[in-house]
């Protein structure tokens, strides 16, 4: 009898372990940044160490841009070869940082074409933009003269962060924030050499940081549970796992733009625009006690103020939430000039710069619950968040009836 009881509990234990294990498929699309050190294999080995399985394929020809990927028939065959859980998308190392006509005409359209092809094969596949890193020292003059922000690591990295987010917003996709992890490590652990001797490509340490990031995205598991260190020492590997835990795992929803929405305001009535693929369910929380379950609702607020609006969708068995802080002032708030304003860097280490201003503005800072915690008057070029704790904040930039809301990560 005792043997039968022991066998029963062993059966239950094996069943529970099997149930908790995950198996995912991923197609890695990129170039030498993705191919270097066999990033996909490292990610698979990491998954195995946590009891999960990652089945993968790659399309990683050197020097390829989004336009090359979009026009490559071999990649189309791989995309259509099965129903992938994830397809990662990495542009050429600097093309995504070239804000302006290059980005608008040579990057964004082809990234969108790739996402469209991925979803035509399987609407449940999640595109994941591989947010890369700035060159170790930026570019030198005259190479960076046409794009002055490219003259430093910080400027190049800021542009990559901003533009990969734009790609994710436009295409309702995920971001693997590898560049943000690198920036955290460069800031707090400068002894870790993330680059090879060319100051561009990833070292084994850099690729391990990328692989831990991708594993966290694919399986939504705490990187601190990873048991595989690749070629790194325990100390270095644990430093990277902790960085990914802080930058990504603790705030996973902030890199998921699947439920990204926009809006327009007329007096106290807000029209919400969500043009993503058809979800299974929609749930809007308008931040004033009211909700809606339709795809693109219009809501009238009873009083002026700032409202943290959340859209939660379910699709293909997954749940996605996106949040925006919306100013309801009683006057129209969408203005062409304010829509052209940009802020950088994001993430920031204290100083936030405003690009596109023609006159001074006022700035309000809100925490994640929509509580105003700081105000700065008559800002012309920049303001500081150095007196606040690290985390995500909503920044309202306004002048009279015109305003714009941004979400900023303070590291």
JSON list of C-alpha atoms in Angstrom, two decimals, residues 93-323:
[
{"chain": "A", "resi": 93, "resn": "UNK", "atom": "CA", "xyz": [22.77, 48.98, -35.61]},
{"chain": "A", "resi": 94, "resn": "UNK", "atom": "CA", "xyz": [22.27, 52.72, -36.22]},
{"chain": "A", "resi": 95, "resn": "UNK", "atom": "CA", "xyz": [19.43, 53.05, -38.74]},
{"chain": "A", "resi": 96, "resn": "UNK", "atom": "CA", "xyz": [16.73, 53.20, -36.07]},
{"chain": "A", "resi": 97, "resn": "UNK", "atom": "CA", "xyz": [18.57, 56.12, -34.39]},
{"chain": "A", "resi": 98, "resn": "UNK", "atom": "CA", "xyz": [18.49, 58.24, -37.56]},
{"chain": "A", "resi": 99, "resn": "UNK", "atom": "CA", "xyz": [15.48, 60.34, -36.63]},
{"chain": "A", "resi": 100, "resn": "UNK", "atom": "CA", "xyz": [13.95, 62.23, -39.56]},
{"chain": "A", "resi": 101, "resn": "UNK", "atom": "CA", "xyz": [13.54, 61.24, -43.24]},
{"chain": "A", "resi": 102, "resn": "UNK", "atom": "CA", "xyz": [15.71, 58.14, -42.89]},
{"chain": "A", "resi": 103, "resn": "UNK", "atom": "CA", "xyz": [13.53, 56.77, -40.10]},
{"chain": "A", "resi": 104, "resn": "UNK", "atom": "CA", "xyz": [10.27, 57.92, -41.65]},
{"chain": "A", "resi": 105, "resn": "UNK", "atom": "CA", "xyz": [10.97, 56.62, -45.18]},
{"chain": "A", "resi": 106, "resn": "UNK", "atom": "CA", "xyz": [13.57, 53.86, -44.88]},
{"chain": "A", "resi": 107, "resn": "UNK", "atom": "CA", "xyz": [12.93, 52.29, -41.45]},
{"chain": "A", "resi": 108, "resn": "UNK", "atom": "CA", "xyz": [9.36, 52.59, -40.15]},
{"chain": "A", "resi": 109, "resn": "UNK", "atom": "CA", "xyz": [7.52, 51.47, -43.34]},
{"chain": "A", "resi": 110, "resn": "UNK", "atom": "CA", "xyz": [9.57, 48.29, -43.68]},
{"chain": "A", "resi": 111, "resn": "UNK", "atom": "CA", "xyz": [9.32, 47.46, -39.98]},
{"chain": "A", "resi": 112, "resn": "UNK", "atom": "CA", "xyz": [5.54, 47.72, -40.36]},
{"chain": "A", "resi": 113, "resn": "UNK", "atom": "CA", "xyz": [5.65, 45.54, -43.47]},
{"chain": "A", "resi": 114, "resn": "UNK", "atom": "CA", "xyz": [7.49, 42.85, -41.51]},
{"chain": "A", "resi": 115, "resn": "UNK", "atom": "CA", "xyz": [4.95, 42.98, -38.67]},
{"chain": "A", "resi": 116, "resn": "UNK", "atom": "CA", "xyz": [2.11, 42.73, -41.18]},
{"chain": "A", "resi": 117, "resn": "UNK", "atom": "CA", "xyz": [3.70, 39.66, -42.79]},
{"chain": "A", "resi": 118, "resn": "UNK", "atom": "CA", "xyz": [4.18, 38.06, -39.39]},
{"chain": "A", "resi": 119, "resn": "UNK", "atom": "CA", "xyz": [0.54, 38.55, -38.43]},
{"chain": "A", "resi": 120, "resn": "UNK", "atom": "CA", "xyz": [-0.73, 37.43, -41.81]},
{"chain": "A", "resi": 121, "resn": "UNK", "atom": "CA", "xyz": [0.94, 34.09, -41.13]},
{"chain": "A", "resi": 122, "resn": "UNK", "atom": "CA", "xyz": [-0.48, 33.88, -37.60]},
{"chain": "A", "resi": 123, "resn": "UNK", "atom": "CA", "xyz": [-2.37, 36.66, -35.85]},
{"chain": "A", "resi": 124, "resn": "UNK", "atom": "CA", "xyz": [-1.31, 35.27, -32.46]},
{"chain": "A", "resi": 125, "resn": "UNK", "atom": "CA", "xyz": [2.44, 35.64, -33.11]},
{"chain": "A", "resi": 126, "resn": "UNK", "atom": "CA", "xyz": [3.99, 38.40, -31.01]},
{"chain": "A", "resi": 127, "resn": "UNK", "atom": "CA", "xyz": [6.46, 40.67, -32.84]},
{"chain": "A", "resi": 128, "resn": "UNK", "atom": "CA", "xyz": [9.26, 41.75, -30.50]},
{"chain": "A", "resi": 129, "resn": "UNK", "atom": "CA", "xyz": [11.45, 44.72, -31.41]},
{"chain": "A", "resi": 130, "resn": "UNK", "atom": "CA", "xyz": [15.06, 44.14, -30.31]},
{"chain": "A", "resi": 131, "resn": "UNK", "atom": "CA", "xyz": [15.93, 47.53, -28.80]},
{"chain": "A", "resi": 132, "resn": "UNK", "atom": "CA", "xyz": [19.70, 47.65, -29.33]},
{"chain": "A", "resi": 133, "resn": "UNK", "atom": "CA", "xyz": [22.38, 49.89, -27.78]},
{"chain": "A", "resi": 134, "resn": "UNK", "atom": "CA", "xyz": [24.39, 52.95, -28.69]},
{"chain": "A", "resi": 135, "resn": "UNK", "atom": "CA", "xyz": [27.95, 52.53, -29.92]},
{"chain": "A", "resi": 136, "resn": "UNK", "atom": "CA", "xyz": [30.39, 52.60, -27.00]},
{"chain": "A", "resi": 137, "resn": "UNK", "atom": "CA", "xyz": [31.60, 56.13, -27.77]},
{"chain": "A", "resi": 138, "resn": "UNK", "atom": "CA", "xyz": [29.12, 57.25, -30.39]},
{"chain": "A", "resi": 139, "resn": "UNK", "atom": "CA", "xyz": [30.36, 58.36, -33.81]},
{"chain": "A", "resi": 140, "resn": "UNK", "atom": "CA", "xyz": [33.19, 60.80, -34.45]},
{"chain": "A", "resi": 141, "resn": "UNK", "atom": "CA", "xyz": [33.02, 63.89, -36.64]},
{"chain": "A", "resi": 142, "resn": "UNK", "atom": "CA", "xyz": [32.42, 64.15, -39.58]},
{"chain": "A", "resi": 143, "resn": "UNK", "atom": "CA", "xyz": [30.40, 60.90, -39.53]},
{"chain": "A", "resi": 144, "resn": "UNK", "atom": "CA", "xyz": [27.97, 62.24, -36.95]},
{"chain": "A", "resi": 145, "resn": "UNK", "atom": "CA", "xyz": [27.75, 65.83, -38.21]},
{"chain": "A", "resi": 146, "resn": "UNK", "atom": "CA", "xyz": [24.43, 65.34, -40.08]},
{"chain": "A", "resi": 147, "resn": "UNK", "atom": "CA", "xyz": [22.98, 63.74, -36.93]},
{"chain": "A", "resi": 148, "resn": "UNK", "atom": "CA", "xyz": [24.65, 65.50, -33.96]},
{"chain": "A", "resi": 149, "resn": "UNK", "atom": "CA", "xyz": [22.99, 63.30, -31.35]},
{"chain": "A", "resi": 150, "resn": "UNK", "atom": "CA", "xyz": [24.97, 60.39, -32.82]},
{"chain": "A", "resi": 151, "resn": "UNK", "atom": "CA", "xyz": [28.24, 61.95, -31.63]},
{"chain": "A", "resi": 152, "resn": "UNK", "atom": "CA", "xyz": [27.92, 60.35, -28.19]},
{"chain": "A", "resi": 153, "resn": "UNK", "atom": "CA", "xyz": [26.82, 57.04, -26.73]},
{"chain": "A", "resi": 154, "resn": "UNK", "atom": "CA", "xyz": [24.10, 58.78, -24.73]},
{"chain": "A", "resi": 155, "resn": "UNK", "atom": "CA", "xyz": [22.65, 60.63, -27.71]},
{"chain": "A", "resi": 156, "resn": "UNK", "atom": "CA", "xyz": [22.66, 57.57, -29.94]},
{"chain": "A", "resi": 157, "resn": "UNK", "atom": "CA", "xyz": [21.16, 55.40, -27.20]},
{"chain": "A", "resi": 158, "resn": "UNK", "atom": "CA", "xyz": [18.44, 57.97, -26.46]},
{"chain": "A", "resi": 159, "resn": "UNK", "atom": "CA", "xyz": [17.45, 58.02, -30.13]},
{"chain": "A", "resi": 160, "resn": "UNK", "atom": "CA", "xyz": [17.34, 54.22, -30.30]},
{"chain": "A", "resi": 161, "resn": "UNK", "atom": "CA", "xyz": [15.14, 54.07, -27.19]},
{"chain": "A", "resi": 162, "resn": "UNK", "atom": "CA", "xyz": [12.75, 56.69, -28.55]},
{"chain": "A", "resi": 163, "resn": "UNK", "atom": "CA", "xyz": [12.45, 55.28, -32.06]},
{"chain": "A", "resi": 164, "resn": "UNK", "atom": "CA", "xyz": [12.12, 51.63, -31.09]},
{"chain": "A", "resi": 165, "resn": "UNK", "atom": "CA", "xyz": [9.27, 52.71, -28.83]},
{"chain": "A", "resi": 166, "resn": "UNK", "atom": "CA", "xyz": [7.68, 54.51, -31.78]},
{"chain": "A", "resi": 167, "resn": "UNK", "atom": "CA", "xyz": [7.95, 51.33, -33.86]},
{"chain": "A", "resi": 168, "resn": "UNK", "atom": "CA", "xyz": [6.34, 49.32, -31.06]},
{"chain": "A", "resi": 169, "resn": "UNK", "atom": "CA", "xyz": [3.53, 51.86, -30.66]},
{"chain": "A", "resi": 170, "resn": "UNK", "atom": "CA", "xyz": [2.83, 52.03, -34.39]},
{"chain": "A", "resi": 171, "resn": "UNK", "atom": "CA", "xyz": [2.76, 48.24, -34.71]},
{"chain": "A", "resi": 172, "resn": "UNK", "atom": "CA", "xyz": [1.23, 47.24, -31.37]},
{"chain": "A", "resi": 173, "resn": "UNK", "atom": "CA", "xyz": [4.26, 45.14, -30.55]},
{"chain": "A", "resi": 174, "resn": "UNK", "atom": "CA", "xyz": [6.57, 44.22, -27.68]},
{"chain": "A", "resi": 175, "resn": "UNK", "atom": "CA", "xyz": [10.01, 45.64, -26.94]},
{"chain": "A", "resi": 176, "resn": "UNK", "atom": "CA", "xyz": [12.95, 43.63, -25.63]},
{"chain": "A", "resi": 177, "resn": "UNK", "atom": "CA", "xyz": [14.77, 46.55, -23.91]},
{"chain": "A", "resi": 178, "resn": "UNK", "atom": "CA", "xyz": [18.29, 45.19, -24.23]},
{"chain": "A", "resi": 179, "resn": "UNK", "atom": "CA", "xyz": [19.71, 48.68, -24.73]},
{"chain": "A", "resi": 180, "resn": "UNK", "atom": "CA", "xyz": [18.09, 49.83, -21.47]},
{"chain": "A", "resi": 181, "resn": "UNK", "atom": "CA", "xyz": [19.67, 46.90, -19.64]},
{"chain": "A", "resi": 182, "resn": "UNK", "atom": "CA", "xyz": [23.05, 47.78, -21.13]},
{"chain": "A", "resi": 183, "resn": "UNK", "atom": "CA", "xyz": [22.63, 51.40, -20.05]},
{"chain": "A", "resi": 184, "resn": "UNK", "atom": "CA", "xyz": [21.83, 50.33, -16.50]},
{"chain": "A", "resi": 185, "resn": "UNK", "atom": "CA", "xyz": [24.93, 48.12, -16.48]},
{"chain": "A", "resi": 186, "resn": "UNK", "atom": "CA", "xyz": [27.13, 50.86, -17.96]},
{"chain": "A", "resi": 187, "resn": "UNK", "atom": "CA", "xyz": [25.92, 53.23, -15.25]},
{"chain": "A", "resi": 188, "resn": "UNK", "atom": "CA", "xyz": [26.08, 51.02, -12.17]},
{"chain": "A", "resi": 189, "resn": "UNK", "atom": "CA", "xyz": [28.57, 48.33, -13.24]},
{"chain": "A", "resi": 190, "resn": "UNK", "atom": "CA", "xyz": [31.03, 50.00, -15.63]},
{"chain": "A", "resi": 191, "resn": "UNK", "atom": "CA", "xyz": [33.56, 47.23, -14.98]},
{"chain": "A", "resi": 192, "resn": "UNK", "atom": "CA", "xyz": [31.47, 44.87, -17.15]},
{"chain": "A", "resi": 193, "resn": "UNK", "atom": "CA", "xyz": [32.70, 45.07, -20.74]},
{"chain": "A", "resi": 194, "resn": "UNK", "atom": "CA", "xyz": [29.62, 44.73, -22.91]},
{"chain": "A", "resi": 195, "resn": "UNK", "atom": "CA", "xyz": [31.38, 45.43, -26.23]},
{"chain": "A", "resi": 196, "resn": "UNK", "atom": "CA", "xyz": [33.92, 43.68, -28.40]},
{"chain": "A", "resi": 197, "resn": "UNK", "atom": "CA", "xyz": [37.03, 45.59, -29.49]},
{"chain": "A", "resi": 198, "resn": "UNK", "atom": "CA", "xyz": [35.10, 47.35, -32.29]},
{"chain": "A", "resi": 199, "resn": "UNK", "atom": "CA", "xyz": [33.00, 49.23, -29.67]},
{"chain": "A", "resi": 200, "resn": "UNK", "atom": "CA", "xyz": [29.86, 48.13, -31.48]},
{"chain": "A", "resi": 201, "resn": "UNK", "atom": "CA", "xyz": [29.19, 44.39, -31.35]},
{"chain": "A", "resi": 202, "resn": "UNK", "atom": "CA", "xyz": [28.30, 42.53, -28.14]},
{"chain": "A", "resi": 203, "resn": "UNK", "atom": "CA", "xyz": [30.89, 40.70, -26.10]},
{"chain": "A", "resi": 204, "resn": "UNK", "atom": "CA", "xyz": [29.88, 37.44, -24.48]},
{"chain": "A", "resi": 205, "resn": "UNK", "atom": "CA", "xyz": [28.77, 39.48, -21.47]},
{"chain": "A", "resi": 206, "resn": "UNK", "atom": "CA", "xyz": [26.69, 41.74, -23.73]},
{"chain": "A", "resi": 207, "resn": "UNK", "atom": "CA", "xyz": [25.04, 38.81, -25.49]},
{"chain": "A", "resi": 208, "resn": "UNK", "atom": "CA", "xyz": [24.25, 37.15, -22.17]},
{"chain": "A", "resi": 209, "resn": "UNK", "atom": "CA", "xyz": [22.51, 40.35, -21.05]},
{"chain": "A", "resi": 210, "resn": "UNK", "atom": "CA", "xyz": [20.47, 40.26, -24.27]},
{"chain": "A", "resi": 211, "resn": "UNK", "atom": "CA", "xyz": [19.60, 36.58, -23.84]},
{"chain": "A", "resi": 212, "resn": "UNK", "atom": "CA", "xyz": [18.42, 37.06, -20.24]},
{"chain": "A", "resi": 213, "resn": "UNK", "atom": "CA", "xyz": [16.25, 39.92, -21.49]},
{"chain": "A", "resi": 214, "resn": "UNK", "atom": "CA", "xyz": [14.68, 37.82, -24.24]},
{"chain": "A", "resi": 215, "resn": "UNK", "atom": "CA", "xyz": [14.09, 34.88, -21.90]},
{"chain": "A", "resi": 216, "resn": "UNK", "atom": "CA", "xyz": [12.24, 37.21, -19.53]},
{"chain": "A", "resi": 217, "resn": "UNK", "atom": "CA", "xyz": [10.05, 38.49, -22.37]},
{"chain": "A", "resi": 218, "resn": "UNK", "atom": "CA", "xyz": [9.33, 35.03, -23.81]},
{"chain": "A", "resi": 219, "resn": "UNK", "atom": "CA", "xyz": [8.46, 33.23, -20.55]},
{"chain": "A", "resi": 220, "resn": "UNK", "atom": "CA", "xyz": [7.52, 36.11, -18.21]},
{"chain": "A", "resi": 221, "resn": "UNK", "atom": "CA", "xyz": [9.68, 34.60, -15.48]},
{"chain": "A", "resi": 222, "resn": "UNK", "atom": "CA", "xyz": [11.93, 36.28, -12.94]},
{"chain": "A", "resi": 223, "resn": "UNK", "atom": "CA", "xyz": [15.50, 36.32, -14.31]},
{"chain": "A", "resi": 224, "resn": "UNK", "atom": "CA", "xyz": [16.77, 35.69, -10.78]},
{"chain": "A", "resi": 225, "resn": "UNK", "atom": "CA", "xyz": [15.59, 32.07, -11.18]},
{"chain": "A", "resi": 226, "resn": "UNK", "atom": "CA", "xyz": [18.01, 31.42, -14.09]},
{"chain": "A", "resi": 227, "resn": "UNK", "atom": "CA", "xyz": [20.65, 28.78, -13.36]},
{"chain": "A", "resi": 228, "resn": "UNK", "atom": "CA", "xyz": [22.68, 29.02, -16.59]},
{"chain": "A", "resi": 229, "resn": "UNK", "atom": "CA", "xyz": [25.57, 31.50, -16.60]},
{"chain": "A", "resi": 230, "resn": "UNK", "atom": "CA", "xyz": [27.00, 30.83, -20.08]},
{"chain": "A", "resi": 231, "resn": "UNK", "atom": "CA", "xyz": [30.74, 31.73, -19.88]},
{"chain": "A", "resi": 232, "resn": "UNK", "atom": "CA", "xyz": [30.31, 34.29, -17.10]},
{"chain": "A", "resi": 233, "resn": "UNK", "atom": "CA", "xyz": [31.32, 34.08, -13.47]},
{"chain": "A", "resi": 234, "resn": "UNK", "atom": "CA", "xyz": [28.57, 33.73, -10.89]},
{"chain": "A", "resi": 235, "resn": "UNK", "atom": "CA", "xyz": [29.11, 37.33, -9.80]},
{"chain": "A", "resi": 236, "resn": "UNK", "atom": "CA", "xyz": [28.86, 38.79, -13.31]},
{"chain": "A", "resi": 237, "resn": "UNK", "atom": "CA", "xyz": [25.91, 36.60, -14.30]},
{"chain": "A", "resi": 238, "resn": "UNK", "atom": "CA", "xyz": [24.01, 37.50, -11.14]},
{"chain": "A", "resi": 239, "resn": "UNK", "atom": "CA", "xyz": [24.71, 41.20, -11.73]},
{"chain": "A", "resi": 240, "resn": "UNK", "atom": "CA", "xyz": [23.09, 40.91, -15.17]},
{"chain": "A", "resi": 241, "resn": "UNK", "atom": "CA", "xyz": [20.11, 38.91, -13.89]},
{"chain": "A", "resi": 242, "resn": "UNK", "atom": "CA", "xyz": [19.51, 41.56, -11.23]},
{"chain": "A", "resi": 243, "resn": "UNK", "atom": "CA", "xyz": [19.72, 44.33, -13.85]},
{"chain": "A", "resi": 244, "resn": "UNK", "atom": "CA", "xyz": [17.10, 42.63, -16.04]},
{"chain": "A", "resi": 245, "resn": "UNK", "atom": "CA", "xyz": [14.91, 42.11, -12.98]},
{"chain": "A", "resi": 246, "resn": "UNK", "atom": "CA", "xyz": [15.00, 45.86, -12.22]},
{"chain": "A", "resi": 247, "resn": "UNK", "atom": "CA", "xyz": [14.81, 47.26, -15.75]},
{"chain": "A", "resi": 248, "resn": "UNK", "atom": "CA", "xyz": [12.33, 44.78, -17.23]},
{"chain": "A", "resi": 249, "resn": "UNK", "atom": "CA", "xyz": [10.75, 42.13, -15.01]},
{"chain": "A", "resi": 250, "resn": "UNK", "atom": "CA", "xyz": [9.41, 44.47, -12.34]},
{"chain": "A", "resi": 251, "resn": "UNK", "atom": "CA", "xyz": [7.73, 46.65, -15.00]},
{"chain": "A", "resi": 252, "resn": "UNK", "atom": "CA", "xyz": [6.95, 44.17, -17.79]},
{"chain": "A", "resi": 253, "resn": "UNK", "atom": "CA", "xyz": [3.79, 45.99, -18.93]},
{"chain": "A", "resi": 254, "resn": "UNK", "atom": "CA", "xyz": [5.80, 49.11, -19.73]},
{"chain": "A", "resi": 255, "resn": "UNK", "atom": "CA", "xyz": [7.42, 47.34, -22.70]},
{"chain": "A", "resi": 256, "resn": "UNK", "atom": "CA", "xyz": [4.20, 45.81, -24.05]},
{"chain": "A", "resi": 257, "resn": "UNK", "atom": "CA", "xyz": [2.56, 48.16, -26.58]},
{"chain": "A", "resi": 258, "resn": "UNK", "atom": "CA", "xyz": [0.06, 45.58, -27.83]},
{"chain": "A", "resi": 259, "resn": "UNK", "atom": "CA", "xyz": [-2.79, 47.57, -26.22]},
{"chain": "A", "resi": 260, "resn": "UNK", "atom": "CA", "xyz": [-1.37, 50.97, -27.21]},
{"chain": "A", "resi": 261, "resn": "UNK", "atom": "CA", "xyz": [-4.14, 53.52, -27.81]},
{"chain": "A", "resi": 262, "resn": "UNK", "atom": "CA", "xyz": [-4.47, 57.18, -28.73]},
{"chain": "A", "resi": 263, "resn": "UNK", "atom": "CA", "xyz": [-7.15, 59.76, -28.10]},
{"chain": "A", "resi": 264, "resn": "UNK", "atom": "CA", "xyz": [-8.58, 63.17, -28.99]},
{"chain": "A", "resi": 265, "resn": "UNK", "atom": "CA", "xyz": [-10.32, 65.62, -26.65]},
{"chain": "A", "resi": 266, "resn": "UNK", "atom": "CA", "xyz": [-13.19, 68.04, -27.18]},
{"chain": "A", "resi": 267, "resn": "UNK", "atom": "CA", "xyz": [-14.05, 69.92, -23.99]},
{"chain": "A", "resi": 268, "resn": "UNK", "atom": "CA", "xyz": [-14.52, 67.15, -21.40]},
{"chain": "A", "resi": 269, "resn": "UNK", "atom": "CA", "xyz": [-15.34, 64.41, -23.94]},
{"chain": "A", "resi": 270, "resn": "UNK", "atom": "CA", "xyz": [-12.55, 62.04, -24.95]},
{"chain": "A", "resi": 271, "resn": "UNK", "atom": "CA", "xyz": [-12.66, 59.81, -28.04]},
{"chain": "A", "resi": 272, "resn": "UNK", "atom": "CA", "xyz": [-10.35, 56.81, -27.71]},
{"chain": "A", "resi": 273, "resn": "UNK", "atom": "CA", "xyz": [-8.68, 55.24, -30.74]},
{"chain": "A", "resi": 274, "resn": "UNK", "atom": "CA", "xyz": [-7.51, 51.63, -30.63]},
{"chain": "A", "resi": 275, "resn": "UNK", "atom": "CA", "xyz": [-6.81, 50.33, -34.12]},
{"chain": "A", "resi": 276, "resn": "UNK", "atom": "CA", "xyz": [-4.98, 47.11, -33.26]},
{"chain": "A", "resi": 277, "resn": "UNK", "atom": "CA", "xyz": [-6.02, 43.70, -34.60]},
{"chain": "A", "resi": 278, "resn": "UNK", "atom": "CA", "xyz": [-9.35, 42.47, -33.22]},
{"chain": "A", "resi": 279, "resn": "UNK", "atom": "CA", "xyz": [-8.94, 41.43, -29.61]},
{"chain": "A", "resi": 280, "resn": "UNK", "atom": "CA", "xyz": [-11.11, 38.86, -27.85]},
{"chain": "A", "resi": 281, "resn": "UNK", "atom": "CA", "xyz": [-12.10, 41.31, -25.09]},
{"chain": "A", "resi": 282, "resn": "UNK", "atom": "CA", "xyz": [-11.61, 45.00, -24.31]},
{"chain": "A", "resi": 283, "resn": "UNK", "atom": "CA", "xyz": [-11.80, 46.62, -20.90]},
{"chain": "A", "resi": 284, "resn": "UNK", "atom": "CA", "xyz": [-11.37, 50.37, -20.48]},
{"chain": "A", "resi": 285, "resn": "UNK", "atom": "CA", "xyz": [-10.96, 51.89, -17.03]},
{"chain": "A", "resi": 286, "resn": "UNK", "atom": "CA", "xyz": [-11.33, 55.65, -17.42]},
{"chain": "A", "resi": 287, "resn": "UNK", "atom": "CA", "xyz": [-9.92, 56.47, -14.00]},
{"chain": "A", "resi": 288, "resn": "UNK", "atom": "CA", "xyz": [-13.15, 58.10, -12.76]},
{"chain": "A", "resi": 289, "resn": "UNK", "atom": "CA", "xyz": [-15.03, 54.96, -11.73]},
{"chain": "A", "resi": 290, "resn": "UNK", "atom": "CA", "xyz": [-16.46, 54.30, -15.21]},
{"chain": "A", "resi": 291, "resn": "UNK", "atom": "CA", "xyz": [-15.56, 51.51, -17.62]},
{"chain": "A", "resi": 292, "resn": "UNK", "atom": "CA", "xyz": [-16.34, 50.29, -21.13]},
{"chain": "A", "resi": 293, "resn": "UNK", "atom": "CA", "xyz": [-15.97, 47.03, -23.05]},
{"chain": "A", "resi": 294, "resn": "UNK", "atom": "CA", "xyz": [-16.16, 48.32, -26.63]},
{"chain": "A", "resi": 295, "resn": "UNK", "atom": "CA", "xyz": [-13.12, 48.72, -28.86]},
{"chain": "A", "resi": 296, "resn": "UNK", "atom": "CA", "xyz": [-13.14, 52.51, -29.38]},
{"chain": "A", "resi": 297, "resn": "UNK", "atom": "CA", "xyz": [-15.34, 54.24, -26.82]},
{"chain": "A", "resi": 298, "resn": "UNK", "atom": "CA", "xyz": [-16.13, 57.91, -26.32]},
{"chain": "A", "resi": 299, "resn": "UNK", "atom": "CA", "xyz": [-16.35, 59.02, -22.70]},
{"chain": "A", "resi": 300, "resn": "UNK", "atom": "CA", "xyz": [-17.50, 62.26, -21.11]},
{"chain": "A", "resi": 301, "resn": "UNK", "atom": "CA", "xyz": [-15.80, 63.18, -17.85]},
{"chain": "A", "resi": 302, "resn": "UNK", "atom": "CA", "xyz": [-17.86, 65.01, -15.23]},
{"chain": "A", "resi": 303, "resn": "UNK", "atom": "CA", "xyz": [-15.04, 67.33, -14.18]},
{"chain": "A", "resi": 304, "resn": "UNK", "atom": "CA", "xyz": [-11.69, 68.60, -15.38]},
{"chain": "A", "resi": 305, "resn": "UNK", "atom": "CA", "xyz": [-8.52, 66.96, -14.13]},
{"chain": "A", "resi": 306, "resn": "UNK", "atom": "CA", "xyz": [-5.94, 64.35, -15.04]},
{"chain": "A", "resi": 307, "resn": "UNK", "atom": "CA", "xyz": [-7.20, 60.78, -15.42]},
{"chain": "A", "resi": 308, "resn": "UNK", "atom": "CA", "xyz": [-5.11, 57.62, -15.64]},
{"chain": "A", "resi": 309, "resn": "UNK", "atom": "CA", "xyz": [-6.87, 55.58, -18.33]},
{"chain": "A", "resi": 310, "resn": "UNK", "atom": "CA", "xyz": [-6.12, 51.86, -18.72]},
{"chain": "A", "resi": 311, "resn": "UNK", "atom": "CA", "xyz": [-6.98, 49.63, -21.66]},
{"chain": "A", "resi": 312, "resn": "UNK", "atom": "CA", "xyz": [-6.72, 45.89, -21.02]},
{"chain": "A", "resi": 313, "resn": "UNK", "atom": "CA", "xyz": [-7.23, 43.49, -23.91]},
{"chain": "A", "resi": 314, "resn": "UNK", "atom": "CA", "xyz": [-7.12, 39.73, -24.19]},
{"chain": "A", "resi": 315, "resn": "UNK", "atom": "CA", "xyz": [-5.97, 38.06, -27.38]},
{"chain": "A", "resi": 316, "resn": "UNK", "atom": "CA", "xyz": [-4.86, 34.50, -28.05]},
{"chain": "A", "resi": 317, "resn": "UNK", "atom": "CA", "xyz": [-4.97, 33.66, -24.35]},
{"chain": "A", "resi": 318, "resn": "UNK", "atom": "CA", "xyz": [-2.73, 36.59, -23.36]},
{"chain": "A", "resi": 319, "resn": "UNK", "atom": "CA", "xyz": [-3.63, 39.76, -21.47]},
{"chain": "A", "resi": 320, "resn": "UNK", "atom": "CA", "xyz": [-2.13, 43.15, -22.31]},
{"chain": "A", "resi": 321, "resn": "UNK", "atom": "CA", "xyz": [-2.58, 46.50, -20.53]},
{"chain": "A", "resi": 322, "resn": "UNK", "atom": "CA", "xyz": [-1.58, 49.98, -21.63]},
{"chain": "A", "resi": 323, "resn": "UNK", "atom": "CA", "xyz": [-1.98, 53.17, -19.56]}
]
